[in-house]
PDB file of C-alpha atoms in Angstrom:
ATOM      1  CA  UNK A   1     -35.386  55.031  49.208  1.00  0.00           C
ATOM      2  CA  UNK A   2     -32.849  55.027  46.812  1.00  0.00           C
ATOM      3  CA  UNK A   3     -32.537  51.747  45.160  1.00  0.00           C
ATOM      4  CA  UNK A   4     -29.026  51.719  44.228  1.00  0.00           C
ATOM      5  CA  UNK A   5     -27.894  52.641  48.047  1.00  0.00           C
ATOM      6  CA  UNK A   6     -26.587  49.759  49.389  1.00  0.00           C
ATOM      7  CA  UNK A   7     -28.994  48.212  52.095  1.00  0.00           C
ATOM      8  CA  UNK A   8     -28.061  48.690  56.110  1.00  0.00           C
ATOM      9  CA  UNK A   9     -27.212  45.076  56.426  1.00  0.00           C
ATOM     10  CA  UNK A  10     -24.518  45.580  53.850  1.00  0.00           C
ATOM     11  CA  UNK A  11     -22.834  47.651  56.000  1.00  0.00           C
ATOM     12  CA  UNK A  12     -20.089  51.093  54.932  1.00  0.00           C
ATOM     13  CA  UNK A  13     -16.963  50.268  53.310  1.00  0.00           C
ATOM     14  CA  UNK A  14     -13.895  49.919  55.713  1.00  0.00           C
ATOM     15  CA  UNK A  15     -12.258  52.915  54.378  1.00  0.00           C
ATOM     16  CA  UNK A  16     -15.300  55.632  54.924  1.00  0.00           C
ATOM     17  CA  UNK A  17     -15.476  54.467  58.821  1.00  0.00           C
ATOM     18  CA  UNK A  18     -11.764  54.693  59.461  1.00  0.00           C
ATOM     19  CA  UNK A  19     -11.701  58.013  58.345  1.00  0.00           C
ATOM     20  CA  UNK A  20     -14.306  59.075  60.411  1.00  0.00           C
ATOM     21  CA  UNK A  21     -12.818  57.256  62.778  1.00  0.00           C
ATOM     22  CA  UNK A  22      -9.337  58.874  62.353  1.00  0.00           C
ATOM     23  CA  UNK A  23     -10.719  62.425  61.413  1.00  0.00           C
ATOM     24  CA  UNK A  24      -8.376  61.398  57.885  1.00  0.00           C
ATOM     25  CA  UNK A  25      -9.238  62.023  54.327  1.00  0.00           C
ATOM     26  CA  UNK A  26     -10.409  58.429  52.554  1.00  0.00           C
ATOM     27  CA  UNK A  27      -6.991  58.017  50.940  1.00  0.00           C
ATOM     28  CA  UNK A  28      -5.307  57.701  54.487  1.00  0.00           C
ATOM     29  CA  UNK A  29      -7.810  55.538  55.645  1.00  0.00           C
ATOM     30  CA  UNK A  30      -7.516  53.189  52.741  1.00  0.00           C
ATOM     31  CA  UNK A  31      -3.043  53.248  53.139  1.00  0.00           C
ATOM     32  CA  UNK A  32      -3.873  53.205  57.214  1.00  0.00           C
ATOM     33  CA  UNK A  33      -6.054  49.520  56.406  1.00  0.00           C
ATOM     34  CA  UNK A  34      -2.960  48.733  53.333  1.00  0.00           C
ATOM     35  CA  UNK A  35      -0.693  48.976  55.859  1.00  0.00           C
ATOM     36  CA  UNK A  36      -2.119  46.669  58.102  1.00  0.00           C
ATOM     37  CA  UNK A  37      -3.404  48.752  61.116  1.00  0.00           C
ATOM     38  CA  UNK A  38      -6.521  48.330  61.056  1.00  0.00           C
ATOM     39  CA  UNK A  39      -8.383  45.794  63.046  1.00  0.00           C
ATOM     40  CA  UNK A  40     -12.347  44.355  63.078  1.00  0.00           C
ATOM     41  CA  UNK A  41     -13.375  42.853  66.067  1.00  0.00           C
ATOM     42  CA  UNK A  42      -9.810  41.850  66.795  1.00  0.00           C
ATOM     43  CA  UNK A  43      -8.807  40.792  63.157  1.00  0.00           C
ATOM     44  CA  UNK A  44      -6.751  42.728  61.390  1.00  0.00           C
ATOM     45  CA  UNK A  45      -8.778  43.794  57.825  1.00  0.00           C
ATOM     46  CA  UNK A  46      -6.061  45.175  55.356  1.00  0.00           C
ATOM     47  CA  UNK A  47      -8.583  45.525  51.705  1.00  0.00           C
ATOM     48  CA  UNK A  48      -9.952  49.254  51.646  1.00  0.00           C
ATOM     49  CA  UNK A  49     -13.431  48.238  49.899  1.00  0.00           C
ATOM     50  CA  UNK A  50     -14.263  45.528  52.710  1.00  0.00           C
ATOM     51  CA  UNK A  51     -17.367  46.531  54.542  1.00  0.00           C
ATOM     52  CA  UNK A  52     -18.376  46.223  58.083  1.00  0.00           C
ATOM     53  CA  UNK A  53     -21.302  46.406  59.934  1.00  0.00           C
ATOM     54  CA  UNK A  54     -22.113  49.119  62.499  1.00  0.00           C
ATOM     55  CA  UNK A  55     -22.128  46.966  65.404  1.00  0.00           C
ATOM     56  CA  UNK A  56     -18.620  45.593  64.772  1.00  0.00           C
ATOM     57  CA  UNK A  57     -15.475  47.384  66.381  1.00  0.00           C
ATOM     58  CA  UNK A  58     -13.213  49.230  64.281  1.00  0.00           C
ATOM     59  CA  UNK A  59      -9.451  49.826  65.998  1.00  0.00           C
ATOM     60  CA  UNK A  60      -6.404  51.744  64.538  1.00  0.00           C
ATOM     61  CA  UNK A  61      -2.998  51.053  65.677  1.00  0.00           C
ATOM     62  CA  UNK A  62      -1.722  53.307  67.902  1.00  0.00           C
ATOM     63  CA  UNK A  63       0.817  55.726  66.010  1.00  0.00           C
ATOM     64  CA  UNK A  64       0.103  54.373  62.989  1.00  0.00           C
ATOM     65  CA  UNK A  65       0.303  56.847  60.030  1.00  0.00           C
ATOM     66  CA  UNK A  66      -1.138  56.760  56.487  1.00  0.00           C
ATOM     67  CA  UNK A  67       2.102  56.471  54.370  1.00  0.00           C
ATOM     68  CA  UNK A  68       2.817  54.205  51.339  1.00  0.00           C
ATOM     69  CA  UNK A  69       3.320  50.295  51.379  1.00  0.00           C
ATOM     70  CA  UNK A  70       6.932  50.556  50.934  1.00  0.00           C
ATOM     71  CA  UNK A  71       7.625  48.320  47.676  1.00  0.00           C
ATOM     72  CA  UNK A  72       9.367  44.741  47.815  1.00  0.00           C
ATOM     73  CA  UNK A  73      11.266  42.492  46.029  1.00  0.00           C
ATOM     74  CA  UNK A  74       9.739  38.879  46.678  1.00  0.00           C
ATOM     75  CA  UNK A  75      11.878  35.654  45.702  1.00  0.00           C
ATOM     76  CA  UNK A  76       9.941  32.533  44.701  1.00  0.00           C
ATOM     77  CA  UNK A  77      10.471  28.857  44.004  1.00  0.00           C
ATOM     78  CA  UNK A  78       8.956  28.627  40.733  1.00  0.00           C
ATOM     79  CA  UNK A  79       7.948  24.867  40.771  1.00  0.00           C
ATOM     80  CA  UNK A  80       8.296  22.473  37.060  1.00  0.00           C
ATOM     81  CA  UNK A  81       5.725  23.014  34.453  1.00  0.00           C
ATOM     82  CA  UNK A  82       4.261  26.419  35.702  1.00  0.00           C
ATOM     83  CA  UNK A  83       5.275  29.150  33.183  1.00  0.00           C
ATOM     84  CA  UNK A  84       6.667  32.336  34.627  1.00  0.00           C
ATOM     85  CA  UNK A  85       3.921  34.799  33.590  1.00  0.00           C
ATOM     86  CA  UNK A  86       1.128  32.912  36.010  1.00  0.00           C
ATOM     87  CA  UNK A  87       3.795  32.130  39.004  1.00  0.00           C
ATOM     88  CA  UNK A  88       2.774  35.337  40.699  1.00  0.00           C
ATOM     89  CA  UNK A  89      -0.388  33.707  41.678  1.00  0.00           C
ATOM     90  CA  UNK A  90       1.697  31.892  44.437  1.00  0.00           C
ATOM     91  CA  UNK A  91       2.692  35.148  45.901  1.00  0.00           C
ATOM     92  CA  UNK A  92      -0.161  34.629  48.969  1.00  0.00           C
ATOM     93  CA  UNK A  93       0.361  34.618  52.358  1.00  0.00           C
ATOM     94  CA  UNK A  94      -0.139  31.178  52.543  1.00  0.00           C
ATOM     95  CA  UNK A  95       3.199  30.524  50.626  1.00  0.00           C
ATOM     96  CA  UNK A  96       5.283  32.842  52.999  1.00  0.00           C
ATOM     97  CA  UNK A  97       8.722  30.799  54.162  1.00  0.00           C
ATOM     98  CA  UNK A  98       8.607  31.549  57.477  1.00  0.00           C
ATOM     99  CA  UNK A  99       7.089  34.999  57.826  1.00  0.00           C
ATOM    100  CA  UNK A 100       8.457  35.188  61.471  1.00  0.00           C
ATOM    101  CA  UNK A 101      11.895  35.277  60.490  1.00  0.00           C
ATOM    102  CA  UNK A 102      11.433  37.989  57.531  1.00  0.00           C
ATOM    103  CA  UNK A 103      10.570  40.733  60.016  1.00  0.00           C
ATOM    104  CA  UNK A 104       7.819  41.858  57.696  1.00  0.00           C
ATOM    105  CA  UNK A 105       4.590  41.800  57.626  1.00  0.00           C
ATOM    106  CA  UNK A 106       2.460  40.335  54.890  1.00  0.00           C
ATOM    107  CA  UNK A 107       0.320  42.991  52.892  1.00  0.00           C
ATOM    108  CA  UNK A 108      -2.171  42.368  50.096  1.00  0.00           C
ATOM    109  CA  UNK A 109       0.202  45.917  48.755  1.00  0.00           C
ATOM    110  CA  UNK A 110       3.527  43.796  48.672  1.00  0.00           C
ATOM    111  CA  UNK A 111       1.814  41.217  45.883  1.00  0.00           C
ATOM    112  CA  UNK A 112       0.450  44.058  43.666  1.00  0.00           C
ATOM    113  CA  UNK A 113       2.021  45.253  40.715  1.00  0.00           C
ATOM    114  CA  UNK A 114       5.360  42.444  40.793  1.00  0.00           C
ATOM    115  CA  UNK A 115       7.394  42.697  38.328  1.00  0.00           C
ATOM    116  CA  UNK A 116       9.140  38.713  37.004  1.00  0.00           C
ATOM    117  CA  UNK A 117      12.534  40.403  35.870  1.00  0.00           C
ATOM    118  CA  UNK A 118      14.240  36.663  35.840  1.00  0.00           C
ATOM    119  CA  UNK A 119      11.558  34.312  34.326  1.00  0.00           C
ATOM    120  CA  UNK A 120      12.324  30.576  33.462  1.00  0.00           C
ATOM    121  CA  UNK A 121      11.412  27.809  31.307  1.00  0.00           C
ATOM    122  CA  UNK A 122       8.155  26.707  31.769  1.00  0.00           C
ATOM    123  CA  UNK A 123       9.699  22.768  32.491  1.00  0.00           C
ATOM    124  CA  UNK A 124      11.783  24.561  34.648  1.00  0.00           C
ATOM    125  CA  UNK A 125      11.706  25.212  38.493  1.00  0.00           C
ATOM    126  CA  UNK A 126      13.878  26.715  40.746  1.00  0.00           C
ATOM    127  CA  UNK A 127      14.528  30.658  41.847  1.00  0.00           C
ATOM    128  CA  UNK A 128      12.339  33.939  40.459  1.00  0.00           C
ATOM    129  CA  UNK A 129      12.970  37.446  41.479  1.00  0.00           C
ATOM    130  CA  UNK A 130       9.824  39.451  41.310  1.00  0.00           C
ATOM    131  CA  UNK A 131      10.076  43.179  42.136  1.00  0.00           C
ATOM    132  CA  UNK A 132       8.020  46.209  42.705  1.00  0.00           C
ATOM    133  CA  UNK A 133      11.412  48.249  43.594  1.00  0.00           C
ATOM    134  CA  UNK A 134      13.229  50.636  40.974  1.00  0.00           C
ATOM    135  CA  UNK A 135      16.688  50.487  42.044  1.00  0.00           C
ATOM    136  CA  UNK A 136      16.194  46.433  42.021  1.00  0.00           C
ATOM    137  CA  UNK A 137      14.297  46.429  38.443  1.00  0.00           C
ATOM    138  CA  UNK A 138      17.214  48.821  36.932  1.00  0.00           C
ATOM    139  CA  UNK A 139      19.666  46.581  38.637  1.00  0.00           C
ATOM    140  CA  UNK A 140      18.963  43.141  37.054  1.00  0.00           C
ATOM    141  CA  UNK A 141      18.157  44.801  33.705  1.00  0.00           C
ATOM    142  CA  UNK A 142      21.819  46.622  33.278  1.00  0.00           C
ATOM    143  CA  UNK A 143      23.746  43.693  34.820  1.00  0.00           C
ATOM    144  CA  UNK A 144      21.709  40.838  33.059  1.00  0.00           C
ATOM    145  CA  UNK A 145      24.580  39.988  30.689  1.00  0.00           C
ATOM    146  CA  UNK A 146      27.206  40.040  33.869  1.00  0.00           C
ATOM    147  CA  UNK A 147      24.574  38.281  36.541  1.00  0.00           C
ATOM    148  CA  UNK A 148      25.464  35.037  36.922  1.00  0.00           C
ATOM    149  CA  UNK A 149      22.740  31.776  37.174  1.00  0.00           C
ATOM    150  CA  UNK A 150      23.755  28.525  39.147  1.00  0.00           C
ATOM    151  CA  UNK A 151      21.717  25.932  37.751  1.00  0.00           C
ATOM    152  CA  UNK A 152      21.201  22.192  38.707  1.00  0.00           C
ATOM    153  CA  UNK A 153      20.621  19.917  35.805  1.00  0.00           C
ATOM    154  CA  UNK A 154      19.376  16.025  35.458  1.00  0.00           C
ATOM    155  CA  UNK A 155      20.615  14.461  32.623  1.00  0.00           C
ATOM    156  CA  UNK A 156      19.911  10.917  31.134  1.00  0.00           C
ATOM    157  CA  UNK A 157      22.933   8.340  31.232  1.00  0.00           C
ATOM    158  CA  UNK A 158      26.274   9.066  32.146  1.00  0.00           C
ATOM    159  CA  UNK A 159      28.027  12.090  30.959  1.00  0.00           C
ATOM    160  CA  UNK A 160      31.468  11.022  28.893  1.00  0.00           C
ATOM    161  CA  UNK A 161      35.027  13.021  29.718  1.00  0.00           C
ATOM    162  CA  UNK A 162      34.781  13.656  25.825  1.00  0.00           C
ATOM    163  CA  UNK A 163      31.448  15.311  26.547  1.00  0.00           C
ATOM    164  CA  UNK A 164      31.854  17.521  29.457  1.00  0.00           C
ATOM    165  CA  UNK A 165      35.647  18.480  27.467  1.00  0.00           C
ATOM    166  CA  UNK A 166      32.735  19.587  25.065  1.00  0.00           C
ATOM    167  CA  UNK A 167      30.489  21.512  27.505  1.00  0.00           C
ATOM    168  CA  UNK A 168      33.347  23.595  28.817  1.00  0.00           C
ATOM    169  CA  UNK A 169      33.794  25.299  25.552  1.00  0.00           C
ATOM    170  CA  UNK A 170      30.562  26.772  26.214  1.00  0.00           C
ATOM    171  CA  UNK A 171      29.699  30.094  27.713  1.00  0.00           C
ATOM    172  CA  UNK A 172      28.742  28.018  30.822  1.00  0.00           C
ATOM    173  CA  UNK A 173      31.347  26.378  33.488  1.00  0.00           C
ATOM    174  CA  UNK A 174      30.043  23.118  34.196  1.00  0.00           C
ATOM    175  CA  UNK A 175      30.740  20.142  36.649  1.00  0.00           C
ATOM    176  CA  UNK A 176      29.709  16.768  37.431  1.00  0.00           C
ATOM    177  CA  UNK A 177      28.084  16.636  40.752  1.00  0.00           C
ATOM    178  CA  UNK A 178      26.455  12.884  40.888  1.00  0.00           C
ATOM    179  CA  UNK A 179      26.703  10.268  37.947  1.00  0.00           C
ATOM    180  CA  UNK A 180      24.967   6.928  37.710  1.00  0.00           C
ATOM    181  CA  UNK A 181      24.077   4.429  34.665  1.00  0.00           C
ATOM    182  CA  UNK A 182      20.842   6.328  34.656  1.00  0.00           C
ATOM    183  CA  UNK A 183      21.315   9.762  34.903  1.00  0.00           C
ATOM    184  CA  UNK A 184      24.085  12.598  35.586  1.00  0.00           C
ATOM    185  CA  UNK A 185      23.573  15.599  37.553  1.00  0.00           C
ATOM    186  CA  UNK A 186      25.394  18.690  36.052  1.00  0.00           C
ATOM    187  CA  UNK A 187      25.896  22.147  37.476  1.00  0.00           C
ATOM    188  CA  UNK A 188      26.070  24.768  35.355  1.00  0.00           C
ATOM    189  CA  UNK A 189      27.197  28.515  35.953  1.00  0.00           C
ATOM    190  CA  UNK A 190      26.661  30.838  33.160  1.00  0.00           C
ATOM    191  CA  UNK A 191      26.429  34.831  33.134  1.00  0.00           C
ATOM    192  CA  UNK A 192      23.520  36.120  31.604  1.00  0.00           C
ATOM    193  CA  UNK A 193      21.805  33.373  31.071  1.00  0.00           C
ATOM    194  CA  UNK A 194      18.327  33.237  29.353  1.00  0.00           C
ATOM    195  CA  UNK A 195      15.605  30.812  28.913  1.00  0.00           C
ATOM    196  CA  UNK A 196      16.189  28.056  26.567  1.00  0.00           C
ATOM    197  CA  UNK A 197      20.172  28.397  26.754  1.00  0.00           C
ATOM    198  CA  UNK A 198      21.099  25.575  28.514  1.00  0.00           C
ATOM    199  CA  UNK A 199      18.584  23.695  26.984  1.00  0.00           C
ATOM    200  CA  UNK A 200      20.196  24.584  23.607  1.00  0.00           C
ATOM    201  CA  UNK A 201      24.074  23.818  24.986  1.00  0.00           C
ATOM    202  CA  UNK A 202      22.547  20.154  26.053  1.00  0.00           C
ATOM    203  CA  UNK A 203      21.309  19.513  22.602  1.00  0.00           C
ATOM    204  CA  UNK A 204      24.580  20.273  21.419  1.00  0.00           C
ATOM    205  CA  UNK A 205      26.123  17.395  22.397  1.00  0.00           C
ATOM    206  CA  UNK A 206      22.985  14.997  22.296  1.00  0.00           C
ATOM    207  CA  UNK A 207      22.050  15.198  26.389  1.00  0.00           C
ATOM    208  CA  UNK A 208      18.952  14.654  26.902  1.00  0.00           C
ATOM    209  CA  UNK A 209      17.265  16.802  29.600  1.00  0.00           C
ATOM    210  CA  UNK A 210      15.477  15.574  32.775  1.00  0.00           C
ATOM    211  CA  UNK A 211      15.117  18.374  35.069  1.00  0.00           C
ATOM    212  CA  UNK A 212      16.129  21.645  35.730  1.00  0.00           C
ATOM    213  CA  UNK A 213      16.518  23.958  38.578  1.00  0.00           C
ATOM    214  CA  UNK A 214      18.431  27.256  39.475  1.00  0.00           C
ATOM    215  CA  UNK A 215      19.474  27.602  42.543  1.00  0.00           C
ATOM    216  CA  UNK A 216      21.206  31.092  42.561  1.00  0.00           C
ATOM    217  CA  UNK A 217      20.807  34.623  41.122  1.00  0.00           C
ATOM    218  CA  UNK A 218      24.260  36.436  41.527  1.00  0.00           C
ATOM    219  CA  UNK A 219      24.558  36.242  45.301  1.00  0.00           C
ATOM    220  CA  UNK A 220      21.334  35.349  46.171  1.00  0.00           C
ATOM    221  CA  UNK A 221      20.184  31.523  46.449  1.00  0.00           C
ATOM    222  CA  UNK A 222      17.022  29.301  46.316  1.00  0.00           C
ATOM    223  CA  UNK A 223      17.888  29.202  50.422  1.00  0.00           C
ATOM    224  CA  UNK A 224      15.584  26.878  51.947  1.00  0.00           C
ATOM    225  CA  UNK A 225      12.756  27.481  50.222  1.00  0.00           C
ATOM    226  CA  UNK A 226      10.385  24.709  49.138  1.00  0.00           C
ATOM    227  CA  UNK A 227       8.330  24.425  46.015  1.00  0.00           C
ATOM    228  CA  UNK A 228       5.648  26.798  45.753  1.00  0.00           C
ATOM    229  CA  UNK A 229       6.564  29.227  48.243  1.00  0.00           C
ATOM    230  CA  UNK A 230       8.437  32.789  48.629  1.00  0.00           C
ATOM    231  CA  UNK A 231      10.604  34.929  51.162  1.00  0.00           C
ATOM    232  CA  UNK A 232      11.079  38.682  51.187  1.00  0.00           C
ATOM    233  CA  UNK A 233      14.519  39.846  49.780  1.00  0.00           C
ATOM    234  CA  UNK A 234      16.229  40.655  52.809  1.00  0.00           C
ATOM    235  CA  UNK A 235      17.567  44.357  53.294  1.00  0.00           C
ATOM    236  CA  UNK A 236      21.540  42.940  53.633  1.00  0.00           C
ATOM    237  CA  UNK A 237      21.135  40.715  50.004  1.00  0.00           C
ATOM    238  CA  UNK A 238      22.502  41.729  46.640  1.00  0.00           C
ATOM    239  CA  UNK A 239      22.022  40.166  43.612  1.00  0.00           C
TER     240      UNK A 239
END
C-alpha cells in the first residue's frame, strides 16, 4: 500500500466524485460545487477540496452548468478601530444583511480576491466598497477626484458661527446637524475625499474629533446596514 494515498476513511475529494458523477472534466466539477449546486446528504458543499465518504449522497442541481462565479461588488460597514486592509475578514456569510432580499446566493467565490477601492481611517467606521468587478474597479479609480463622500462627524463642544464660516472655505460643504454643550455633530460632503482629510480640515480650526462615519459613496449609502456586516451591490445602484 502506498503510504502517501490517503486512507478509505478519508474519503475522495468532492470535486473527483462530481465529475464522475457528471461525466465532467475536474474543473467543471470544482465551478459546478463554486457555484453552489452541489449537495451532500442534503447540504449543500460549495469548497472543491472537501472530501466525502462513499456512503454519503452526492446530488447536482438539475440544469446546473459549470460556468464562472460571476464577480461582485460587496458593500460593508467597516466598524471603528478596524483598519481597512483586515475588514475583508467580515465578508462571511454570517455578516450577510439580509441575504433573502439580495436575490443572491452566498458563495465562498464572491469573498475571494475583493478588492477595498474606498478604504478608511482606521478610527473610522462607516461604508467600504470592495470589488472583484472591472467596470466597478475602473469606475471608482477615474472618478475618485469627482465621487463624492457624505460623512457624519462627532465633535467635542459646540461648534461657533465663526467656525463653521471657517469650515466652508474648505473643499468640504458642511452643516450642523445636532449641537449640545458637549459635542456637535457635523456633516460633511466632500468630492474625492481621502483618508486623513477631514481629520486634517478639523485640526484646522482646533475641533477635536470624536467619531467618524460615512454614510454615502456617490449614490450609494450605508442603507441599513449594521456594524460588521455587508450587502451585495445591487444590479440598479451606481456609485
Amino acid at each position: 500500500m502506498n503510504a502517501s494515498a490517503p486512507a478509505e476513511d478519508e474519503g475522495i475529494r468532492l470535486a473527483k466524485r462530481v465529475a464522475a458523477l457528471a461525466g465532467v472534466s475536474r474543473r467543471e466539477a470544482e465551478l459546478l460545487i463554486e457555484n453552489g449546486a452541489v449537495r451532500v446528504d442534503g447540504v449543500p458543499q460549495m469548497l472543491p477540496q472537501s472530501r466525502v465518504l462513499p456512503h454519503q449522497k452526492v446530488e447536482i442541481e438539475a440544469g446546473a452548468r459549470p460556468e464562472p462565479v460571476v464577480p461582485v461588488t460587496l458593500l460593508l460597514y467597516k466598524p471603528a478601530g478596524m483598519p481597512t486592509d483586515t475588514a475583508h475578514r467580515l465578508l462571511i456569510a454570517g455578516n450577510h444583511h439580509e441575504p433573502e432580499r439580495a436575490g443572491l446566493r452566498f458563495l465562498p467565490a464572491h469573498a475571494k480576491g475583493q478588492r477595498c477601492m474606498t478604504p478608511l481611517e482606521t478610527g473610522a467606521s462607516g461604508l467600504v466598497a470592495f470589488t472583484q468587478e472591472f467596470r466597478i474597479e475602473r469606475k471608482l479609480q477615474e472618478d475618485a477626484a469627482i465621487l463624492e463622500h457624505e460623512v457624519m462627524v462627532d465633535v467635542a463642544g459646540p461648534v461657533s458661527p465663526e467656525v463653521l464660516a471657517r469650515l466652508e472655505r474648505s473643499p468640504a460643504r458642511v452643516s450642523i446637524g445636532r449641537q449640545t454643550d458637549e459635542q456637535t455633530g457635523l456633516r460633511f460632503a466632500l468630492k474625492g475625499a481621502r483618508p486623513g482629510q477631514i481629520a486634517h480640515i478639523c485640526d484646522g480650526v482646533n475641533l477635536r474629533i470624536l467619531a467618524m462615519r460615512r454614510i454615502r459613496i456617490g449614490r450609494v449609502p450605508l442603507a441599513g446596514l449594521q456594524r460588521g456586516q455587508w450587502r451585495y451591490l445591487a444590479p440598479h445602484e451606481r456609485f
